[in-house]
PDB file of C-alpha atoms and ligand atoms in Angstrom:
ATOM      1  CA  MET A 278      -0.874  -3.218  18.544  1.00  0.00           C
ATOM      2  CA  SER A 279      -4.265  -1.837  17.598  1.00  0.00           C
ATOM      3  CA  ASP A 280      -4.659  -0.341  21.090  1.00  0.00           C
ATOM      4  CA  GLN A 281      -2.269   2.413  20.139  1.00  0.00           C
ATOM      5  CA  GLN A 282      -3.726   3.021  16.744  1.00  0.00           C
ATOM      6  CA  LEU A 283      -6.371   5.568  15.926  1.00  0.00           C
ATOM      7  CA  ARG A 284      -9.687   3.807  15.434  1.00  0.00           C
ATOM      8  CA  VAL A 285     -11.314   5.012  12.228  1.00  0.00           C
ATOM      9  CA  VAL A 286     -14.746   4.358  10.730  1.00  0.00           C
ATOM     10  CA  VAL A 287     -15.123   5.321   7.064  1.00  0.00           C
ATOM     11  CA  LEU A 288     -18.485   6.240   5.523  1.00  0.00           C
ATOM     12  CA  ILE A 289     -18.976   5.854   1.785  1.00  0.00           C
ATOM     13  CA  SER A 290     -21.691   5.852  -0.874  1.00  0.00           C
ATOM     14  CA  GLY A 291     -19.826   4.779  -3.971  1.00  0.00           C
ATOM     15  CA  SER A 292     -16.540   3.977  -5.627  1.00  0.00           C
ATOM     16  CA  GLY A 293     -14.369   4.383  -2.561  1.00  0.00           C
ATOM     17  CA  SER A 294     -11.195   5.513  -4.298  1.00  0.00           C
ATOM     18  CA  ASN A 295     -10.412   7.763  -1.330  1.00  0.00           C
ATOM     19  CA  LEU A 296     -11.015   4.798   0.956  1.00  0.00           C
ATOM     20  CA  GLN A 297      -8.553   2.847  -1.192  1.00  0.00           C
ATOM     21  CA  ALA A 298      -5.926   5.582  -0.848  1.00  0.00           C
ATOM     22  CA  ILE A 299      -6.325   5.425   2.940  1.00  0.00           C
ATOM     23  CA  ILE A 300      -6.109   1.613   2.959  1.00  0.00           C
ATOM     24  CA  ASP A 301      -3.009   1.718   0.748  1.00  0.00           C
ATOM     25  CA  GLU A 302      -1.183   4.108   3.073  1.00  0.00           C
ATOM     26  CA  LYS A 303      -2.189   2.062   6.089  1.00  0.00           C
ATOM     27  CA  GLU A 304      -0.913  -1.111   4.460  1.00  0.00           C
ATOM     28  CA  ALA A 305       2.292   0.613   3.405  1.00  0.00           C
ATOM     29  CA  GLY A 306       2.894   1.376   7.076  1.00  0.00           C
ATOM     30  CA  THR A 307       2.704   5.152   6.660  1.00  0.00           C
ATOM     31  CA  LEU A 308      -0.678   5.662   8.344  1.00  0.00           C
ATOM     32  CA  PRO A 309      -0.933   4.271  11.884  1.00  0.00           C
ATOM     33  CA  ILE A 310      -4.685   3.702  12.028  1.00  0.00           C
ATOM     34  CA  GLU A 311      -7.069   0.818  12.394  1.00  0.00           C
ATOM     35  CA  ILE A 312      -9.979   0.938   9.946  1.00  0.00           C
ATOM     36  CA  CYS A 313     -12.633  -0.640  12.188  1.00  0.00           C
ATOM     37  CA  ALA A 314     -15.448  -0.561   9.654  1.00  0.00           C
ATOM     38  CA  VAL A 315     -16.632   0.805   6.350  1.00  0.00           C
ATOM     39  CA  ILE A 316     -20.296   1.789   6.332  1.00  0.00           C
ATOM     40  CA  SER A 317     -22.256   2.529   3.172  1.00  0.00           C
ATOM     41  CA  ASN A 318     -25.776   3.847   2.693  1.00  0.00           C
ATOM     42  CA  LYS A 319     -25.869   1.994  -0.632  1.00  0.00           C
ATOM     43  CA  GLU A 320     -25.590  -1.700  -1.368  1.00  0.00           C
ATOM     44  CA  ASP A 321     -23.327  -3.181  -4.007  1.00  0.00           C
ATOM     45  CA  VAL A 322     -20.964  -0.251  -4.316  1.00  0.00           C
ATOM     46  CA  ARG A 323     -17.332  -0.717  -5.248  1.00  0.00           C
ATOM     47  CA  GLY A 324     -16.107   0.749  -1.960  1.00  0.00           C
ATOM     48  CA  LEU A 325     -17.645  -2.159  -0.050  1.00  0.00           C
ATOM     49  CA  GLU A 326     -15.784  -4.624  -2.275  1.00  0.00           C
ATOM     50  CA  ARG A 327     -12.556  -2.743  -1.690  1.00  0.00           C
ATOM     51  CA  ALA A 328     -13.058  -2.945   2.084  1.00  0.00           C
ATOM     52  CA  SER A 329     -13.914  -6.658   2.053  1.00  0.00           C
ATOM     53  CA  HIS A 330     -10.920  -7.354  -0.151  1.00  0.00           C
ATOM     54  CA  HIS A 331      -8.718  -5.937   2.602  1.00  0.00           C
ATOM     55  CA  GLY A 332     -10.523  -7.780   5.412  1.00  0.00           C
ATOM     56  CA  ILE A 333     -12.268  -4.687   6.772  1.00  0.00           C
ATOM     57  CA  PRO A 334     -15.739  -5.235   8.286  1.00  0.00           C
ATOM     58  CA  THR A 335     -18.549  -3.626   6.283  1.00  0.00           C
ATOM     59  CA  LYS A 336     -22.102  -2.584   7.037  1.00  0.00           C
ATOM     60  CA  VAL A 337     -24.875  -1.293   4.794  1.00  0.00           C
ATOM     61  CA  LEU A 338     -27.473   1.027   6.244  1.00  0.00           C
ATOM     62  CA  ASP A 339     -29.890   1.953   3.489  1.00  0.00           C
ATOM     63  CA  HIS A 340     -31.420   5.377   4.097  1.00  0.00           C
ATOM     64  CA  LYS A 341     -34.437   4.365   2.007  1.00  0.00           C
ATOM     65  CA  HIS A 342     -35.507   2.021   4.818  1.00  0.00           C
ATOM     66  CA  PHE A 343     -36.020   4.930   7.212  1.00  0.00           C
ATOM     67  CA  ASN A 344     -38.929   7.326   7.497  1.00  0.00           C
ATOM     68  CA  SER A 345     -36.889  10.423   8.120  1.00  0.00           C
ATOM     69  CA  ARG A 346     -33.387  11.843   7.969  1.00  0.00           C
ATOM     70  CA  GLU A 347     -33.416  12.008  11.783  1.00  0.00           C
ATOM     71  CA  GLU A 348     -34.248   8.313  12.172  1.00  0.00           C
ATOM     72  CA  PHE A 349     -31.558   7.300   9.706  1.00  0.00           C
ATOM     73  CA  ASP A 350     -28.929   9.444  11.390  1.00  0.00           C
ATOM     74  CA  GLN A 351     -29.865   8.115  14.836  1.00  0.00           C
ATOM     75  CA  GLU A 352     -29.403   4.537  13.678  1.00  0.00           C
ATOM     76  CA  LEU A 353     -26.214   5.418  11.833  1.00  0.00           C
ATOM     77  CA  MET A 354     -24.796   6.906  15.034  1.00  0.00           C
ATOM     78  CA  LEU A 355     -25.561   3.666  16.891  1.00  0.00           C
ATOM     79  CA  VAL A 356     -23.835   1.604  14.218  1.00  0.00           C
ATOM     80  CA  ILE A 357     -20.798   3.892  14.078  1.00  0.00           C
ATOM     81  CA  ASP A 358     -20.486   4.064  17.860  1.00  0.00           C
ATOM     82  CA  SER A 359     -20.617   0.283  18.159  1.00  0.00           C
ATOM     83  CA  PHE A 360     -17.090   0.411  16.664  1.00  0.00           C
ATOM     84  CA  CYS A 361     -15.895   3.028  19.200  1.00  0.00           C
ATOM     85  CA  PRO A 362     -14.079   5.192  16.637  1.00  0.00           C
ATOM     86  CA  ASP A 363     -11.715   8.030  17.495  1.00  0.00           C
ATOM     87  CA  LEU A 364     -12.325   9.524  14.055  1.00  0.00           C
ATOM     88  CA  VAL A 365     -15.121   9.291  11.486  1.00  0.00           C
ATOM     89  CA  VAL A 366     -14.014   9.799   7.883  1.00  0.00           C
ATOM     90  CA  LEU A 367     -16.579  10.779   5.259  1.00  0.00           C
ATOM     91  CA  ALA A 368     -15.203   9.583   1.933  1.00  0.00           C
ATOM     92  CA  GLY A 369     -17.789  10.270  -0.726  1.00  0.00           C
ATOM     93  CA  PHE A 370     -20.690   9.819   1.707  1.00  0.00           C
ATOM     94  CA  MET A 371     -23.492  11.485  -0.215  1.00  0.00           C
ATOM     95  CA  ARG A 372     -25.879  12.412   2.565  1.00  0.00           C
ATOM     96  CA  ILE A 373     -26.906  15.683   4.163  1.00  0.00           C
ATOM     97  CA  LEU A 374     -26.400  15.175   7.890  1.00  0.00           C
ATOM     98  CA  THR A 375     -28.606  16.349  10.743  1.00  0.00           C
ATOM     99  CA  PRO A 376     -27.158  18.760  13.343  1.00  0.00           C
ATOM    100  CA  GLU A 377     -27.619  16.024  15.977  1.00  0.00           C
ATOM    101  CA  PHE A 378     -25.287  13.832  13.950  1.00  0.00           C
ATOM    102  CA  THR A 379     -22.665  16.479  13.180  1.00  0.00           C
ATOM    103  CA  ASN A 380     -22.671  17.738  16.786  1.00  0.00           C
ATOM    104  CA  HIS A 381     -22.206  14.220  18.118  1.00  0.00           C
ATOM    105  CA  TYR A 382     -18.959  13.886  16.127  1.00  0.00           C
ATOM    106  CA  LEU A 383     -17.836  17.502  16.335  1.00  0.00           C
ATOM    107  CA  GLY A 384     -14.052  17.706  16.198  1.00  0.00           C
ATOM    108  CA  ARG A 385     -13.738  14.025  15.308  1.00  0.00           C
ATOM    109  CA  MET A 386     -15.265  13.842  11.832  1.00  0.00           C
ATOM    110  CA  LEU A 387     -13.569  14.838   8.569  1.00  0.00           C
ATOM    111  CA  ASN A 388     -14.947  15.252   5.051  1.00  0.00           C
ATOM    112  CA  ILE A 389     -13.358  15.735   1.653  1.00  0.00           C
ATOM    113  CA  HIS A 390     -15.046  18.097  -0.757  1.00  0.00           C
ATOM    114  CA  PRO A 391     -13.966  18.543  -4.382  1.00  0.00           C
ATOM    115  CA  SER A 392     -13.647  22.323  -4.506  1.00  0.00           C
ATOM    116  CA  LEU A 393     -11.570  25.085  -3.034  1.00  0.00           C
ATOM    117  CA  LEU A 394     -13.978  25.805  -0.187  1.00  0.00           C
ATOM    118  CA  PRO A 395     -15.662  28.126   0.576  1.00  0.00           C
ATOM    119  CA  LYS A 396     -16.211  28.099  -3.193  1.00  0.00           C
ATOM    120  CA  TYR A 397     -18.803  25.657  -4.524  1.00  0.00           C
ATOM    121  CA  GLN A 398     -20.361  24.049  -1.491  1.00  0.00           C
ATOM    122  CA  GLY A 399     -22.770  21.298  -2.521  1.00  0.00           C
ATOM    123  CA  LEU A 400     -22.889  19.311  -5.742  1.00  0.00           C
ATOM    124  CA  HIS A 401     -21.510  19.579  -9.318  1.00  0.00           C
ATOM    125  CA  THR A 402     -18.385  21.420  -8.257  1.00  0.00           C
ATOM    126  CA  HIS A 403     -16.321  20.630 -11.375  1.00  0.00           C
ATOM    127  CA  LYS A 404     -19.082  21.761 -13.714  1.00  0.00           C
ATOM    128  CA  ARG A 405     -19.525  24.969 -11.745  1.00  0.00           C
ATOM    129  CA  ALA A 406     -15.785  25.722 -11.799  1.00  0.00           C
ATOM    130  CA  LEU A 407     -15.709  25.200 -15.577  1.00  0.00           C
ATOM    131  CA  GLU A 408     -18.803  27.332 -16.148  1.00  0.00           C
ATOM    132  CA  ALA A 409     -17.345  30.125 -14.039  1.00  0.00           C
ATOM    133  CA  GLY A 410     -14.187  30.114 -16.176  1.00  0.00           C
ATOM    134  CA  ASP A 411     -11.967  29.446 -13.142  1.00  0.00           C
ATOM    135  CA  LYS A 412      -8.285  29.037 -13.911  1.00  0.00           C
ATOM    136  CA  GLU A 413      -7.765  27.045 -10.752  1.00  0.00           C
ATOM    137  CA  HIS A 414      -9.796  24.400  -8.967  1.00  0.00           C
ATOM    138  CA  GLY A 415      -9.118  21.876  -6.240  1.00  0.00           C
ATOM    139  CA  VAL A 416     -10.155  19.987  -3.166  1.00  0.00           C
ATOM    140  CA  THR A 417     -10.526  20.617   0.551  1.00  0.00           C
ATOM    141  CA  VAL A 418     -10.436  18.394   3.625  1.00  0.00           C
ATOM    142  CA  HIS A 419     -12.388  19.952   6.481  1.00  0.00           C
ATOM    143  CA  PHE A 420     -13.844  19.193   9.883  1.00  0.00           C
ATOM    144  CA  VAL A 421     -17.578  18.560   9.652  1.00  0.00           C
ATOM    145  CA  THR A 422     -19.963  20.988  11.325  1.00  0.00           C
ATOM    146  CA  ALA A 423     -23.710  21.474  10.975  1.00  0.00           C
ATOM    147  CA  GLU A 424     -23.169  23.740   7.963  1.00  0.00           C
ATOM    148  CA  LEU A 425     -22.977  21.685   4.748  1.00  0.00           C
ATOM    149  CA  ASP A 426     -19.364  21.753   3.500  1.00  0.00           C
ATOM    150  CA  GLY A 427     -18.861  24.665   5.880  1.00  0.00           C
ATOM    151  CA  GLY A 428     -16.584  23.408   8.658  1.00  0.00           C
ATOM    152  CA  PRO A 429     -13.026  24.661   9.145  1.00  0.00           C
ATOM    153  CA  ALA A 430     -10.598  23.661   6.415  1.00  0.00           C
ATOM    154  CA  VAL A 431      -7.631  21.440   7.240  1.00  0.00           C
ATOM    155  CA  ILE A 432      -5.796  21.173   3.928  1.00  0.00           C
ATOM    156  CA  GLN A 433      -6.385  22.059   0.278  1.00  0.00           C
ATOM    157  CA  ALA A 434      -4.782  21.003  -2.988  1.00  0.00           C
ATOM    158  CA  ARG A 435      -4.997  23.147  -6.107  1.00  0.00           C
ATOM    159  CA  VAL A 436      -4.990  22.042  -9.723  1.00  0.00           C
ATOM    160  CA  PRO A 437      -4.989  24.102 -12.897  1.00  0.00           C
ATOM    161  CA  VAL A 438      -8.041  24.224 -15.143  1.00  0.00           C
ATOM    162  CA  LEU A 439      -6.697  23.609 -18.638  1.00  0.00           C
ATOM    163  CA  ASP A 440      -8.059  24.719 -21.989  1.00  0.00           C
ATOM    164  CA  GLY A 441     -10.398  22.080 -23.364  1.00  0.00           C
ATOM    165  CA  ASP A 442     -11.010  20.459 -19.985  1.00  0.00           C
ATOM    166  CA  THR A 443     -14.217  18.474 -19.658  1.00  0.00           C
ATOM    167  CA  GLU A 444     -15.912  17.874 -16.341  1.00  0.00           C
ATOM    168  CA  SER A 445     -14.503  14.356 -16.131  1.00  0.00           C
ATOM    169  CA  MET A 446     -10.954  15.455 -17.048  1.00  0.00           C
ATOM    170  CA  LEU A 447     -11.039  18.060 -14.310  1.00  0.00           C
ATOM    171  CA  ALA A 448     -12.601  15.636 -11.829  1.00  0.00           C
ATOM    172  CA  ALA A 449      -9.818  13.107 -12.487  1.00  0.00           C
ATOM    173  CA  ARG A 450      -7.123  15.750 -11.925  1.00  0.00           C
ATOM    174  CA  VAL A 451      -8.746  16.741  -8.632  1.00  0.00           C
ATOM    175  CA  LEU A 452      -9.280  13.131  -7.523  1.00  0.00           C
ATOM    176  CA  GLU A 453      -5.563  12.420  -7.865  1.00  0.00           C
ATOM    177  CA  GLN A 454      -4.926  15.173  -5.316  1.00  0.00           C
ATOM    178  CA  GLU A 455      -7.708  13.916  -3.039  1.00  0.00           C
ATOM    179  CA  HIS A 456      -5.792  10.674  -2.659  1.00  0.00           C
ATOM    180  CA  VAL A 457      -2.754  12.635  -1.478  1.00  0.00           C
ATOM    181  CA  ILE A 458      -4.303  15.089   0.957  1.00  0.00           C
ATOM    182  CA  TYR A 459      -6.893  12.914   2.694  1.00  0.00           C
ATOM    183  CA  PRO A 460      -4.396  10.383   4.103  1.00  0.00           C
ATOM    184  CA  ARG A 461      -2.177  13.321   5.110  1.00  0.00           C
ATOM    185  CA  ALA A 462      -4.957  14.987   7.115  1.00  0.00           C
ATOM    186  CA  ILE A 463      -5.800  11.669   8.791  1.00  0.00           C
ATOM    187  CA  LEU A 464      -2.125  11.161   9.623  1.00  0.00           C
ATOM    188  CA  TRP A 465      -2.015  14.582  11.320  1.00  0.00           C
ATOM    189  CA  PHE A 466      -5.060  13.618  13.375  1.00  0.00           C
ATOM    190  CA  ALA A 467      -3.565  10.219  14.245  1.00  0.00           C
ATOM    191  CA  GLU A 468      -0.361  11.917  15.382  1.00  0.00           C
ATOM    192  CA  GLY A 469      -2.356  14.213  17.660  1.00  0.00           C
ATOM    193  CA  ARG A 470      -1.249  17.271  15.692  1.00  0.00           C
ATOM    194  CA  LEU A 471      -4.643  18.183  14.245  1.00  0.00           C
ATOM    195  CA  ARG A 472      -7.664  19.246  16.235  1.00  0.00           C
ATOM    196  CA  MET A 473     -10.669  21.501  16.127  1.00  0.00           C
ATOM    197  CA  CYS A 474     -11.056  24.196  18.769  1.00  0.00           C
ATOM    198  CA  ASN A 475     -13.612  27.024  18.939  1.00  0.00           C
ATOM    199  CA  GLY A 476     -14.679  26.397  15.361  1.00  0.00           C
ATOM    200  CA  GLN A 477     -11.140  26.545  14.004  1.00  0.00           C
ATOM    201  CA  ALA A 478      -8.807  23.843  12.732  1.00  0.00           C
ATOM    202  CA  LEU A 479      -5.425  23.791  14.476  1.00  0.00           C
ATOM    203  CA  LEU A 480      -2.242  22.054  13.377  1.00  0.00           C
ATOM    204  CA  ASP A 481       0.472  21.941  16.031  1.00  0.00           C
ATOM    205  CA  ASP A 482      -1.630  24.496  17.966  1.00  0.00           C
ATOM    206  CA  GLN A 483      -1.521  26.987  15.079  1.00  0.00           C
ATOM    207  CA  ILE A 484      -4.713  28.054  13.313  1.00  0.00           C
ATOM    208  CA  ILE A 485      -4.799  26.618   9.812  1.00  0.00           C
ATOM    209  CA  HIS A 486      -5.250  29.197   7.056  1.00  0.00           C
ATOM    210  CA  VAL A 487      -5.640  27.442   3.713  1.00  0.00           C
TER     211      VAL A 487
HETATM  212  C1  GRF B 143     -14.804  12.553  -4.241  1.00  0.00           C
HETATM  213  O1  GRF B 143     -14.730  13.416  -5.326  1.00  0.00           O
HETATM  214  C2  GRF B 143     -14.981  13.326  -2.982  1.00  0.00           C
HETATM  215  O2  GRF B 143     -14.309  14.545  -2.984  1.00  0.00           O
HETATM  216  C3  GRF B 143     -16.467  13.538  -2.967  1.00  0.00           C
HETATM  217  O3  GRF B 143     -17.012  12.347  -3.456  1.00  0.00           O
HETATM  218  C4  GRF B 143     -16.056  11.703  -4.289  1.00  0.00           C
HETATM  219  C5  GRF B 143     -15.847  10.334  -3.730  1.00  0.00           C
HETATM  220  O4  GRF B 143     -15.042   9.557  -4.557  1.00  0.00           O
HETATM  221  N1  GRF B 143     -16.894  13.898  -1.643  1.00  0.00           N
HETATM  222  P1  GRF B 143     -14.579   8.102  -4.085  1.00  0.00           P
HETATM  223  O5  GRF B 143     -15.854   7.334  -3.710  1.00  0.00           O
HETATM  224  O6  GRF B 143     -13.652   8.256  -2.924  1.00  0.00           O
HETATM  225  O7  GRF B 143     -13.926   7.502  -5.280  1.00  0.00           O
END
């Protein structure tokens, strides 16, 4: 059974609500993947509990135990590759990645970023959208390249910014959409419909314009 399923390794650093959304779709039978492992760079995070609860193998690789970003990424690659994944899914993995790492997984690593990229690469996206007075905000799934939050977009969801919104209210509205679009993007990849070619994301051989 699992031979035909896309082998996925998920990287997390925290709560893992996106991981949970992926697990839920898999268990509902709507996402034909095998989650081979969940790897966290932090111990004792909720995402690890969620994985264990569903019988998914977990590993912790603490970046603080390494002398450099390069050494950590090299070891992380070894751990990931020991699971032979077809796709690596970054789900709230709060690390800047070396080009060696991103190039190794080019075209087979996705990330979710809580903004309408190319707006607000980096951190504090909800705060920045509020401070800018944006009327609309959202989330993007993209292929990972060496440029931080800069790879080609696969899918976006938009939400309104409402009067009186706080950062956490806006974040919650965006997160709800994250849980919809991330499993969808992974499904496209699992179905062989989504790929990256010449720096562009293609769905059914058509360039994706978000
Ligand atoms: C999400 O907002 C995601 O977009 C960002 O980190 C957060 C992770 O949340 N990259 P969770 O750990 O999936 O709950």
